[in-house]
Coordinates of C-alpha atoms and ligand atoms in Angstrom, one line a residue:
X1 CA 30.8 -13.3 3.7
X2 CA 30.4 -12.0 7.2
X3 CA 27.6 -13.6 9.8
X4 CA 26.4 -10.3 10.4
X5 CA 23.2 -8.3 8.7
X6 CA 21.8 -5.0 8.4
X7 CA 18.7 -4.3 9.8
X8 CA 16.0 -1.4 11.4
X9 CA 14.8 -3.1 14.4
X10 CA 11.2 -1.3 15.9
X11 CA 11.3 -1.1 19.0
X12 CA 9.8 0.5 22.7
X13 CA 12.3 2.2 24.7
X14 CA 11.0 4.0 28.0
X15 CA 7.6 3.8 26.0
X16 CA 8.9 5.7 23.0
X17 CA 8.4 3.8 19.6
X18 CA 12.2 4.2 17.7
X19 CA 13.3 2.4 14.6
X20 CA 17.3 1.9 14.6
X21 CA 19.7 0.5 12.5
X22 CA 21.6 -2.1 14.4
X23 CA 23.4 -5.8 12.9
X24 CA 22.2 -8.8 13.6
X25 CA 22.8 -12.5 12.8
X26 CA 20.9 -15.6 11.1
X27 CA 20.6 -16.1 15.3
X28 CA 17.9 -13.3 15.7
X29 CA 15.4 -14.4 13.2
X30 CA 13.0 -16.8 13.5
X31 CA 13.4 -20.3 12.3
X32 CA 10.8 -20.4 9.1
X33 CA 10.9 -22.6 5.8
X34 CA 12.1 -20.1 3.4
X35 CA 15.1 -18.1 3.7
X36 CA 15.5 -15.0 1.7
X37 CA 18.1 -12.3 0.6
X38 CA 16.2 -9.3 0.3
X39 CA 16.8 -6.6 -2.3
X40 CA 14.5 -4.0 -1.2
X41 CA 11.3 -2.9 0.6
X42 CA 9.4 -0.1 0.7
X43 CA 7.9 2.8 3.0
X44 CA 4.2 2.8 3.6
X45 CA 2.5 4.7 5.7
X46 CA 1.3 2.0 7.8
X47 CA 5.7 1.8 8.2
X48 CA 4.9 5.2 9.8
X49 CA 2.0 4.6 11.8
X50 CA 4.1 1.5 13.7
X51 CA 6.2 4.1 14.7
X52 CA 3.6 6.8 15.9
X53 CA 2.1 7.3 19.4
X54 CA -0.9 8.4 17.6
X55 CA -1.9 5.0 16.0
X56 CA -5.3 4.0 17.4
X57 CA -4.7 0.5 16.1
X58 CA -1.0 -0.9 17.7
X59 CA 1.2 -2.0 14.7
X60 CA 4.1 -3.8 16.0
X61 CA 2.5 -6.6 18.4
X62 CA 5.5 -8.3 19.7
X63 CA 8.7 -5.3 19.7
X64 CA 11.6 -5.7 19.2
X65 CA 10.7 -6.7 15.6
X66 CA 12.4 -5.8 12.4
X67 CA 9.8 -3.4 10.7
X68 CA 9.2 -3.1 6.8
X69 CA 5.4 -4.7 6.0
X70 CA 6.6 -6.1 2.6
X71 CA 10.0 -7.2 0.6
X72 CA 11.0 -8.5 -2.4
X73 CA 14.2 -11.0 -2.8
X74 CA 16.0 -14.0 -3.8
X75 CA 15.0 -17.8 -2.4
X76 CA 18.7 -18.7 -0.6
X77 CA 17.2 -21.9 1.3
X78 CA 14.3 -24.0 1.5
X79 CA 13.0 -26.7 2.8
X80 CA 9.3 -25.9 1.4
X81 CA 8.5 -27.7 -2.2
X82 CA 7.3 -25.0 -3.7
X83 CA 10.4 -22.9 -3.1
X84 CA 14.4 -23.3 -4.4
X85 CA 17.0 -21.0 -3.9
X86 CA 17.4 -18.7 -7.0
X87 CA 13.4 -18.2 -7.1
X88 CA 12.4 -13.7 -6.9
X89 CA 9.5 -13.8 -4.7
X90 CA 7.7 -11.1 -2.5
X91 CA 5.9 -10.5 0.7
X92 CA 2.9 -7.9 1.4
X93 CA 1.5 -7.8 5.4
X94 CA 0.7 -11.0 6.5
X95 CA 1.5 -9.6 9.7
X96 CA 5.1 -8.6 8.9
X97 CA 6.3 -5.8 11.0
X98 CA 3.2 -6.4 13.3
X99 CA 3.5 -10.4 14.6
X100 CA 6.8 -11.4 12.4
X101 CA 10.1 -9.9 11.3
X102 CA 9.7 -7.5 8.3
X103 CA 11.6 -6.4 5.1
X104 CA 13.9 -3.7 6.5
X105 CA 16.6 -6.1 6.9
X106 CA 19.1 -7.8 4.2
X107 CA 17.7 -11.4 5.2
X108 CA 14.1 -13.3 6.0
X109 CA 13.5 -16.5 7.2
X110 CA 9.3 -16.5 6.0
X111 CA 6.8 -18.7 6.1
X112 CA 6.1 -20.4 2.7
X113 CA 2.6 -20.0 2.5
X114 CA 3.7 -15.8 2.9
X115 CA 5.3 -16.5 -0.3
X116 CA 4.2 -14.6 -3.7
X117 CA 6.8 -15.9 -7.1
X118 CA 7.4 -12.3 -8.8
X119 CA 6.2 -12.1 -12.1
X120 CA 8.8 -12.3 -15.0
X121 CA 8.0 -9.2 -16.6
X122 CA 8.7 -7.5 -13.1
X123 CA 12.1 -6.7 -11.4
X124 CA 12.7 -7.3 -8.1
X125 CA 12.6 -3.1 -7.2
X126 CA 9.8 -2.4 -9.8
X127 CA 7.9 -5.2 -7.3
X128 CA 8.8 -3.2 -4.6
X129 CA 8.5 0.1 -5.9
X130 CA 4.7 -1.3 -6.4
X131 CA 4.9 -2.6 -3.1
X132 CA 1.7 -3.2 -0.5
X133 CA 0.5 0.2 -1.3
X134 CA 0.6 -0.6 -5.4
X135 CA -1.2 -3.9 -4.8
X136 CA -3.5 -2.4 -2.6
X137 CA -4.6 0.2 -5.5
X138 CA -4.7 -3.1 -7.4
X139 CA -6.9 -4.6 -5.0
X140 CA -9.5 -1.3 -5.3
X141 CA -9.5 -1.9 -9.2
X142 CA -10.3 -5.4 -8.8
X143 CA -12.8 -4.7 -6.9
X144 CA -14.3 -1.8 -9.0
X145 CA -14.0 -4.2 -12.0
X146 CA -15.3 -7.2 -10.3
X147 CA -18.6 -5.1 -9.5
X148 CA -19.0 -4.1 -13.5
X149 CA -18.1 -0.6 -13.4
X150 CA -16.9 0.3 -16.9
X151 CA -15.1 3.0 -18.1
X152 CA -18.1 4.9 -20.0
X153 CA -20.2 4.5 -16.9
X154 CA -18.3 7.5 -15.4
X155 CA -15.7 9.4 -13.5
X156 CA -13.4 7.8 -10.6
X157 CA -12.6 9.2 -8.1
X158 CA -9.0 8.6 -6.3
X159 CA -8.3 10.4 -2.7
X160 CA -4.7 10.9 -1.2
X161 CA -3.9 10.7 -4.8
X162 CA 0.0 12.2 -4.5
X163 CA 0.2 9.1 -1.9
X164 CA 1.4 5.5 -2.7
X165 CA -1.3 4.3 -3.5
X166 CA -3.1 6.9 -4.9
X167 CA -0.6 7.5 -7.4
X168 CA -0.7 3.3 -8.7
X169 CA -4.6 3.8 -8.5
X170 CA -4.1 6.8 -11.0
X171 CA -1.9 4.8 -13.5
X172 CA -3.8 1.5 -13.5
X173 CA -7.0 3.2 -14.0
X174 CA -5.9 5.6 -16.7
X175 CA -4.4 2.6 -18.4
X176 CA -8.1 0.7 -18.3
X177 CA -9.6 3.5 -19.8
X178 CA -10.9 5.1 -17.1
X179 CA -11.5 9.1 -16.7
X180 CA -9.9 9.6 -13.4
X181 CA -10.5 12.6 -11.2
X182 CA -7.8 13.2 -8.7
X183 CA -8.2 14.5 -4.8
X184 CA -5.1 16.0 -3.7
X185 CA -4.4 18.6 -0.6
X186 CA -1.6 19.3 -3.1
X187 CA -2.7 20.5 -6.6
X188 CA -0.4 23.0 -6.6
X189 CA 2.9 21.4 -6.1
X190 CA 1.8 17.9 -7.8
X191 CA -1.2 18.4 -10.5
X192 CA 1.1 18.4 -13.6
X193 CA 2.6 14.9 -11.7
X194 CA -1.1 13.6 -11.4
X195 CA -1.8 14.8 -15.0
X196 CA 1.4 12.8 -16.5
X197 CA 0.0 9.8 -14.5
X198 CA -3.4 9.7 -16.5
X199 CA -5.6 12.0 -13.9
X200 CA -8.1 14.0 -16.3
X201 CA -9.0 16.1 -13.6
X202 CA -8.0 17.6 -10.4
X203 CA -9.9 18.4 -7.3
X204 CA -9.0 20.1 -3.8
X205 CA -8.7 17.9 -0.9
X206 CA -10.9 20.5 1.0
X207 CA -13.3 20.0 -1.5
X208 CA -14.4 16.5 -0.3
X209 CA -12.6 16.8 3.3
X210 CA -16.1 19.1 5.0
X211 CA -19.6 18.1 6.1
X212 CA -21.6 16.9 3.6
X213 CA -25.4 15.9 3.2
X214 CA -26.5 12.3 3.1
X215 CA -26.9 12.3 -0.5
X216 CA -25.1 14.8 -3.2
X217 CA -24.8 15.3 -7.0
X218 CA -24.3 11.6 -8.2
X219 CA -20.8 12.1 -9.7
X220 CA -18.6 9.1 -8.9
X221 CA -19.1 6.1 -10.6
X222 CA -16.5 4.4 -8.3
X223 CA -14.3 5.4 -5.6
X224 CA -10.4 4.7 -4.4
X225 CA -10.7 6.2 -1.4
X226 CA -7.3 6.6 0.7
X227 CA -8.4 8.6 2.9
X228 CA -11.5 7.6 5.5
X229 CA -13.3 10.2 7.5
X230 CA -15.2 13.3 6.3
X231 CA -13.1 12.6 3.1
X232 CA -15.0 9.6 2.9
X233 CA -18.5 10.2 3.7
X234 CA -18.8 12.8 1.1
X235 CA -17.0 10.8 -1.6
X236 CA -20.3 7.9 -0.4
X237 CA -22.6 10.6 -0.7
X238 CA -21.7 11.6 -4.3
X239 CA -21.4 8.2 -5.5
X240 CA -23.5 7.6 -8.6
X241 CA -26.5 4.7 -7.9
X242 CA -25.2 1.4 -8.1
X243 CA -21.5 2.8 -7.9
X244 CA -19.0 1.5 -5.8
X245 CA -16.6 2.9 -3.7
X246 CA -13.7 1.0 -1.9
X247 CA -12.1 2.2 0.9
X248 CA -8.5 1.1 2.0
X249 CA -7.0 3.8 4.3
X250 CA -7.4 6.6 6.9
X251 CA -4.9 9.0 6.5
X252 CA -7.6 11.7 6.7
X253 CA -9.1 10.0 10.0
X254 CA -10.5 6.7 10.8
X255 CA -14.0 7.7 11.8
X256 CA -16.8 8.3 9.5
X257 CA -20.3 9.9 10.0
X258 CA -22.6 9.0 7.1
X259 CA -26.4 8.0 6.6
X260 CA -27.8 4.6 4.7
X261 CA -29.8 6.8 2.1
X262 CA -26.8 6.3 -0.1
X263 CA -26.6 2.4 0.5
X264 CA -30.6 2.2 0.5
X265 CA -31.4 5.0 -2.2
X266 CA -28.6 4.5 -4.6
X267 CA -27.5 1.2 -3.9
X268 CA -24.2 2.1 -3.3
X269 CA -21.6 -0.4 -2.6
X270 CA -18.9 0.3 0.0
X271 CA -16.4 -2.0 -0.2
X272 CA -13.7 -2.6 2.4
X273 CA -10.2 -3.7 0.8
X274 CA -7.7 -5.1 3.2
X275 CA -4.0 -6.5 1.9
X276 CA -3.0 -7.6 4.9
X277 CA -4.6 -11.4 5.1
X278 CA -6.2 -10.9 1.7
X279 CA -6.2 -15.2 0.1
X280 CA -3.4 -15.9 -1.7
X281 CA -5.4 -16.4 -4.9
X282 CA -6.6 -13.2 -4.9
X283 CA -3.4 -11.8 -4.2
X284 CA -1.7 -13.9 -7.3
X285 CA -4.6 -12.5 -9.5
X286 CA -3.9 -8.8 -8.2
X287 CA 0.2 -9.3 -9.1
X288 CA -0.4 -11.2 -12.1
X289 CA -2.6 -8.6 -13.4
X290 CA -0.4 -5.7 -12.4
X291 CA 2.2 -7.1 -13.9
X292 CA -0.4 -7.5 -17.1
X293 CA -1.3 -3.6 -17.3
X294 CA 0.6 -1.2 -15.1
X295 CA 2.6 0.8 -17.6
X296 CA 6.4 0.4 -16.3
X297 CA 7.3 4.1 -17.7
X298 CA 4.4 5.7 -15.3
X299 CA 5.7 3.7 -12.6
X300 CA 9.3 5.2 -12.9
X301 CA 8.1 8.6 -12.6
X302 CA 6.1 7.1 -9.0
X303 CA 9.2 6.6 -7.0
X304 CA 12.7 7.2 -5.6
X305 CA 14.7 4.6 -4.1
X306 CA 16.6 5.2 -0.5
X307 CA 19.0 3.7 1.7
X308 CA 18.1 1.8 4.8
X309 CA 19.4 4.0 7.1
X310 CA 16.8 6.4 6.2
X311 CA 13.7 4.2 7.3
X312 CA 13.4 6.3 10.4
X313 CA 13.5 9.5 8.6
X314 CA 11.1 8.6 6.2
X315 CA 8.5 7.0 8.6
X316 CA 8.5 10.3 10.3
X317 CA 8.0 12.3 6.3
X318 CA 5.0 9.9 5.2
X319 CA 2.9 10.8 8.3
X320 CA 3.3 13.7 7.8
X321 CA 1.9 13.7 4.6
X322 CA 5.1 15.0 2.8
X323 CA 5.6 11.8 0.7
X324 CA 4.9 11.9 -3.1
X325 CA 4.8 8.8 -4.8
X326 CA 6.5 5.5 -3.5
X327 CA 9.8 5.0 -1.8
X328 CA 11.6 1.9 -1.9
X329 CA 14.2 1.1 0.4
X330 CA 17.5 -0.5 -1.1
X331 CA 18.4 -3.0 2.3
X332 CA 22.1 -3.0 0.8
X333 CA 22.7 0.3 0.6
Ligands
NDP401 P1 0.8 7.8 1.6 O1 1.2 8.6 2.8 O2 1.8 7.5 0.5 O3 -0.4 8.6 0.8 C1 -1.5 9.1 1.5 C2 -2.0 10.4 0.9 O4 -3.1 10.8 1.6 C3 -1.0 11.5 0.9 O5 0.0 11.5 -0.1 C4 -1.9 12.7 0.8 O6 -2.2 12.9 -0.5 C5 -3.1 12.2 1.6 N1 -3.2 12.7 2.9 C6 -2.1 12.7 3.9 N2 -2.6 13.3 5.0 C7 -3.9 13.6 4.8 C8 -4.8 14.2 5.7 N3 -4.5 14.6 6.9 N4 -6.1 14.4 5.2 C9 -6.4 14.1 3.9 N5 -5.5 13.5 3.0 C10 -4.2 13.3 3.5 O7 0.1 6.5 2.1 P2 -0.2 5.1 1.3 O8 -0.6 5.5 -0.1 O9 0.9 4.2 1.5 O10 -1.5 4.6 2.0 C11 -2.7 5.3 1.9 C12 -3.7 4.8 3.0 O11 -4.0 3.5 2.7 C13 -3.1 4.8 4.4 O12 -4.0 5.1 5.4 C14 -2.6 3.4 4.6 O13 -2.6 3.0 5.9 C15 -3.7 2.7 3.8 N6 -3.4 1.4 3.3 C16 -4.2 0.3 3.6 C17 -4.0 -0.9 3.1 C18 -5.0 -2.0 3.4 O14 -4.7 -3.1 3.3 N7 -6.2 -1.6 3.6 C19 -2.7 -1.2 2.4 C20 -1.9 -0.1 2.1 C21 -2.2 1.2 2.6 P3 -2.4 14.4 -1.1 O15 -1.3 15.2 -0.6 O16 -2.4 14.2 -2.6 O17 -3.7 14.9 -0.6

C-alpha cells in the first residue's frame, strides 16, 4: 500500500484562503494516540466559512491544516486503552479544521479523548451523512426536551430548514411527535422535500427575516433556529411564554437587535447550543439517541455523497446558500 494519502489541505496563499487537493504522508500529521482510516466526512457550512474572507470569527487558526470539522472511520492503531484497531468511531469539532488536522483526508492521527464509538445501528456514512450539523439539530432537541416542551404544548419552529441541520431538526422532531413549521427562503423549489421530512407547515424566510416588535403573537413553543439575526429576533419575539428557543447558527447574520420583554414577560428561554467543545457525555447521549429515533429512510432522502476533490467546490455552493440537505464526502473517492 503506498505511503502517500489524499488530502484537501486549507491554506493562505498571498492572503487568499484556498482548499487543494494535494498527497501527503503519515509525516505531515501530527503524532496523536489514535490513528484512523477515514471513510468519509461531510460539508458544513462552517467547512465554508474557513474558506471565506467574510468570516468574522477566523476558522482555521494555525493554516496549512487539513480542513473537514468532523469524520467518521476505522481505529488502525492505538496506544489509548479505550481504543483497538477495528473500532468505527467519529469526530465532530473539537477544534478540527480550526487548531488540528480535519476529516478531509484518508487518515487521522486524533486525540483519544476526541474520540466518539459509532453506534451499531449506524454505518459509518449514515454517521457522517448526520455529521456535526445532524448532531447539532440533535443537540437543539435535547435541549427543547430537556426544558419540558412537549409535543401538545405547540408548534416548532425550524429556520434554514433546506440546510443540514435544518433538515435533521425536521426529521427528529417529526419523529417525536412534534408539529413542525418550517422557515425556508426556498418553499418553492423544496416544500414538497420539507413536507416528506415531517414539516406540517411551511413559512417564507422573509416572513421571519424583517423588523419585528419586542413581543409578537405567541406562536412558537420552541425554536431551532439556524439562522441568527433579524431571523432570530423575531422567532424570540413570537416565542410562546415559557418556550424555548435554541439558537446554533448565523447564516442569516451574526448580530441580533432584540428587547428583554420576551425573556422578562414571557419567560422565554434562549438557549445557546455549541458542538464544538460540547462534554463528551452529552455528546454520547446526543449520538446514542439519534441513533435511538432518527428514521434512517428520512435520512436517505437528506443527502448526496461526493468525492473529495469537490470540497472546494462545495465550500464555495453552501455559502452560498445553494445546499439542500447534507453532503458527505467519500475521502477515497
Ligand atoms: P447549511 O448551509 O446546510 O444550511 C443553512 C440554511 O440556512 C440554508 O440551507 C438556508 O435554508 C438558510 N440560509 C442560507 N443563507 C441564508 C440567509 N442569507 N438568510 C437566511 N437564511 C439563509 O448550514 P448548516 O445546516 O450546516 O448550518 C446551519 C448553521 O448552523 C450555520 O450557521 C452553521 O455555522 C451553524 N452550525 C453551528 C453549530 C454549532 O455548534 N453551534 C454546528 C453546526 C452548524 P433555506 O434555503 O431553507 O432558507
Amino acid at each position: 500500500m503506498s505511503d502517500t494519502f489524499n488530502a484537501i489541505v486549507f491554506d493562505n496563499v498571498d492572503d487568499v484562503k484556498k482548499g487543494r487537493l494535494t498527497e501527503l504522508s503519515a509525516a505531515d500529521l501530527t503524532d496523536e494516540k489514535v490513528h484512523v482510516d477515514v471513510s468519509y466526512s461531510t460539508v458544513n457550512y462552517k467547512d465554508g466559512l474557513a474558506l471565506s474572507e467574510h468570516s468574522q470569527v477566523p476558522i482555521i487558526q494555525k493554516p496549512p491544516l487539513i480542513g473537514g470539522i468532523d469524520l467518521a472511520g476505522t481505529v488502525t492503531e492505538s496506544s489509548d486503552s479505550r481504543w483497538q484497531a477495528g473500532d468505527r468511531v467519529l469526530v465532530n469539532g473539537y477544534g478540527l479544521s480550526e487548531r488540528h488536522h480535519g476529516g478531509y483526508a484518508q487518515k487521522a492521527h486524533i486525540n483519544p479523548d476526541f474520540l466518539i464509538r459509532v453506534p451499531d445501528a449506524i454505518s459509518l456514512e449514515q454517521a457522517m451523512a448526520i455529521g456535526t450539523a445532524g448532531y447539532t439539530a440533535m443537540l437543539c432537541v435535547l435541549a427543547i426536551e430537556d426544558h419540558g416542551v412537549k409535543p401538545e404544548d405547540g408548534k416548532v419552529l425550524v429556520t434554514g430548514a433546506s440546510g443540514g441541520v435544518g433538515t435533521v431538526a425536521i426529521s427528529l422532531l417529526s419523529s417525536l411527535g412534534y408539529d413542525v413549521v418550517a422557515s425556508s427562503g426556498r418553499v418553492a423549489e423544496n416544500g414538497d422535500f420539507l413536507k416528506g421530512l415531517g414539516a406540517s407547515e411551511l413559512i417564507e424566510r422573509d416572513a421571519l427575516s424583517r423588523d419585528s416588535k419586542p413581543v409578537e403573537k405567541e406562536t412558537w413553543a420552541a425554536v431551532v433556529d439556524c439562522v441568527g439575526g433579524k431571523t432570530l429576533a423575531t422567532a424570540i419575539a413570537q416565542t410562546q411564554y415559557a418556550g424555548i428557543v435554541t439558537m446554533c447558527g448565523l447564516t442569516g447574520g451574526s448580530t441580533i437587535q432584540t428587547t428583554v420583554i420576551p425573556f422578562i414577560l414571557r419567560a422565554v428561554r434562549l438557549a445557546g447550543i455549541d458542538s464544538v467543545m460540547a462534554p463528551l457525555d452529552l455528546r454520547q447521549r446526543a449520538w446514542d439517541r439519534l441513533a435511538e429515533i432518527l428514521d434512517l429512510n428520512k435520512l436517505a432522502e437528506i443527502y448526496s455523497i461526493e468525492p473529495l476533490a469537490k470540497v472546494p467546490e462545495l465550500t464555495d455552493k453552501i455559502l452560498q446558500g445553494k445546499v439542500k440537505g447534507r453532503i458527505v464526502i467519500d475521502v477515497n473517492a
